[in-house]
Amino acid sequence: MLHSALINVMVKAARRAGRSLKRDLGEIENLQVSMKGPANFVTAADKRAEQMLYDDLLKARPGYGFIGEEGGTREGTDKSNTWIVDPLDGTTNFLHGIPQFAISIGLQREGVMFAGVIYNPANDELYIAERGKGAFLNDQRLRVAGRKKLDECVIACGLPHIGRGDHELSRREMTELQPKVAGLRRFGAASLDLAFVAAGRLDGYWERNLQPWDIAAGMIMVREAGGVVSGIEGGDTALATGNVVCGNEYVQTELVKVLKPLG
Ligand code: IPD
Ligand code: CA
Ligand code: CA
């Protein structure tokens, strides 16, 4: 399938960093049994992947800005275009050898999400989206699921872990939503949660306290698959607030109705 030059740049970068992460995943199983565990090894793998992405993306598009989880913000000379990159989303899964993690590359243009690539090297699933051109999984066009009633829906969420987020609020969200839906899931990689919504595997997803690199690529993925992405209060604030809700227009509305009054 033919994609734009921009998408080709992003895919090439994601695949190269993906090969590196996949090799590192192989090592993790050996390190799992050592006393120290693989934590330091994973940090190195993460940094290595980001450096590769930075090198490839900046070589292809010199001047674009770059926001990466590991290296922070690097201003470019071209103020209209910024890469927003998570070299390893789903670190805890990766650390435990759970094959649900991804490289997430978003491109923001003139303040809006313009393109996204999300790649899970463990199962070779490659998601791409470009503004006005649709979203694809391994070249198959994506469309969000069509269910309209929450009691038929499988919804993913994030759960704050030790030392992070508001655990009490998270429990209140569960109390409200658990009895209203067909199933709740917590997969552990925000970019893939959004990609799964785009693919119609999940009917909806919400999470609080995320960073731009967790959701930048996934937001354009869901939108290009015909879905709606918002902040928890309902406006277009997910990138700024780090709180995200998405689904088709019905599910996103229903989720906002339940979640907004809680936070
Ligand atoms: C994390 C994952 C996870 C979400 C966390 C994120 P990381 O990203 O996306 O699903 O619940 O809040 O920080 O740390 O693995 O890149
Ligand atoms: Ca992340
Ligand atoms: Ca990360």
mmCIF file of C-alpha atoms in Angstrom, residues 63-166:
data_model
loop_
_atom_site.group_PDB
_atom_site.id
_atom_site.type_symbol
_atom_site.label_atom_id
_atom_site.label_comp_id
_atom_site.label_asym_id
_atom_site.label_seq_id
_atom_site.Cartn_x
_atom_site.Cartn_y
_atom_site.Cartn_z
ATOM 1 C CA GLY A 63 14.300 21.530 11.822
ATOM 2 C CA TYR A 64 11.240 19.828 13.301
ATOM 3 C CA GLY A 65 10.967 20.065 17.072
ATOM 4 C CA PHE A 66 11.182 16.890 19.151
ATOM 5 C CA ILE A 67 9.455 16.031 22.422
ATOM 6 C CA GLY A 68 10.576 12.652 23.729
ATOM 7 C CA GLU A 69 9.934 10.988 27.060
ATOM 8 C CA GLU A 70 13.603 10.359 27.749
ATOM 9 C CA GLY A 71 15.320 13.403 26.260
ATOM 10 C CA GLY A 72 12.740 16.097 26.990
ATOM 11 C CA THR A 73 11.887 18.924 24.601
ATOM 12 C CA ARG A 74 14.242 19.990 21.842
ATOM 13 C CA GLU A 75 13.086 23.075 19.975
ATOM 14 C CA GLY A 76 13.397 23.086 16.208
ATOM 15 C CA THR A 77 13.837 25.913 13.756
ATOM 16 C CA ASP A 78 10.521 24.906 12.146
ATOM 17 C CA LYS A 79 7.998 26.025 14.768
ATOM 18 C CA SER A 80 5.026 24.467 12.926
ATOM 19 C CA ASN A 81 6.075 20.809 13.251
ATOM 20 C CA THR A 82 6.885 18.811 16.365
ATOM 21 C CA TRP A 83 7.492 15.102 16.808
ATOM 22 C CA ILE A 84 5.967 13.751 20.013
ATOM 23 C CA VAL A 85 7.605 10.418 20.766
ATOM 24 C CA ASP A 86 7.430 7.635 23.320
ATOM 25 C CA PRO A 87 10.212 5.167 22.464
ATOM 26 C CA LEU A 88 8.745 2.511 24.761
ATOM 27 C CA ASP A 89 5.159 2.812 25.910
ATOM 28 C CA GLY A 90 4.212 0.015 28.288
ATOM 29 C CA THR A 91 7.549 -0.167 30.116
ATOM 30 C CA THR A 92 6.181 -2.239 32.961
ATOM 31 C CA ASN A 93 4.859 -4.823 30.501
ATOM 32 C CA PHE A 94 8.195 -4.857 28.652
ATOM 33 C CA LEU A 95 10.073 -5.287 31.925
ATOM 34 C CA HIS A 96 7.952 -8.318 32.729
ATOM 35 C CA GLY A 97 8.164 -9.820 29.254
ATOM 36 C CA ILE A 98 4.488 -9.083 28.528
ATOM 37 C CA PRO A 99 4.220 -8.416 24.778
ATOM 38 C CA GLN A 100 1.918 -5.381 25.049
ATOM 39 C CA PHE A 101 4.162 -2.371 24.452
ATOM 40 C CA ALA A 102 4.825 -0.019 21.562
ATOM 41 C CA ILE A 103 6.817 2.730 19.977
ATOM 42 C CA SER A 104 4.594 5.755 19.560
ATOM 43 C CA ILE A 105 5.420 8.568 17.121
ATOM 44 C CA GLY A 106 3.069 11.513 16.714
ATOM 45 C CA LEU A 107 3.504 14.571 14.538
ATOM 46 C CA GLN A 108 1.874 17.773 15.661
ATOM 47 C CA ARG A 109 1.465 20.391 12.933
ATOM 48 C CA GLU A 110 0.241 23.937 13.606
ATOM 49 C CA GLY A 111 -0.915 22.849 17.058
ATOM 50 C CA VAL A 112 -3.028 19.850 15.970
ATOM 51 C CA MET A 113 -2.204 16.169 15.705
ATOM 52 C CA PHE A 114 -1.420 15.504 12.074
ATOM 53 C CA ALA A 115 0.045 11.989 11.853
ATOM 54 C CA GLY A 116 0.708 8.980 14.055
ATOM 55 C CA VAL A 117 2.513 5.662 13.944
ATOM 56 C CA ILE A 118 2.230 3.103 16.734
ATOM 57 C CA TYR A 119 4.263 -0.081 16.398
ATOM 58 C CA ASN A 120 4.325 -3.149 18.609
ATOM 59 C CA PRO A 121 7.442 -5.064 17.573
ATOM 60 C CA ALA A 122 6.441 -8.105 19.651
ATOM 61 C CA ASN A 123 3.547 -9.002 17.335
ATOM 62 C CA ASP A 124 4.504 -6.791 14.378
ATOM 63 C CA GLU A 125 1.288 -4.775 14.521
ATOM 64 C CA LEU A 126 1.805 -1.427 12.826
ATOM 65 C CA TYR A 127 -0.832 1.294 13.139
ATOM 66 C CA ILE A 128 -0.657 4.394 10.998
ATOM 67 C CA ALA A 129 -2.824 7.481 10.588
ATOM 68 C CA GLU A 130 -2.549 10.740 8.725
ATOM 69 C CA ARG A 131 -4.968 13.643 8.875
ATOM 70 C CA GLY A 132 -7.742 13.257 6.303
ATOM 71 C CA LYS A 133 -6.324 9.977 4.997
ATOM 72 C CA GLY A 134 -7.672 7.430 7.489
ATOM 73 C CA ALA A 135 -6.143 4.979 9.949
ATOM 74 C CA PHE A 136 -4.708 1.558 9.138
ATOM 75 C CA LEU A 137 -3.477 -1.562 10.901
ATOM 76 C CA ASN A 138 -0.971 -3.406 8.734
ATOM 77 C CA ASP A 139 -2.570 -1.741 5.725
ATOM 78 C CA GLN A 140 -6.126 -2.625 6.660
ATOM 79 C CA ARG A 141 -8.402 0.385 7.087
ATOM 80 C CA LEU A 142 -9.650 0.936 10.637
ATOM 81 C CA ARG A 143 -13.057 1.917 11.900
ATOM 82 C CA VAL A 144 -14.142 2.356 15.528
ATOM 83 C CA ALA A 145 -16.746 -0.083 16.863
ATOM 84 C CA GLY A 146 -20.401 0.829 16.400
ATOM 85 C CA ARG A 147 -21.917 -0.164 19.762
ATOM 86 C CA LYS A 148 -24.063 2.544 21.288
ATOM 87 C CA LYS A 149 -24.992 1.159 24.696
ATOM 88 C CA LEU A 150 -22.431 0.997 27.489
ATOM 89 C CA ASP A 151 -23.737 -2.348 28.745
ATOM 90 C CA GLU A 152 -22.513 -3.936 25.497
ATOM 91 C CA CYS A 153 -19.121 -2.248 25.596
ATOM 92 C CA VAL A 154 -15.634 -3.390 26.577
ATOM 93 C CA ILE A 155 -13.787 -0.388 27.938
ATOM 94 C CA ALA A 156 -10.114 -0.048 28.825
ATOM 95 C CA CYS A 157 -8.730 2.214 31.517
ATOM 96 C CA GLY A 158 -5.529 3.083 33.301
ATOM 97 C CA LEU A 159 -4.928 2.269 36.949
ATOM 98 C CA PRO A 160 -2.548 4.417 38.969
ATOM 99 C CA HIS A 161 0.236 2.373 40.523
ATOM 100 C CA ILE A 162 2.356 2.886 43.603
ATOM 101 C CA GLY A 163 3.329 6.524 44.097
ATOM 102 C CA ARG A 164 1.317 7.770 41.100
ATOM 103 C CA GLY A 165 -2.074 9.394 40.546
ATOM 104 C CA ASP A 166 -5.206 9.488 42.681
#
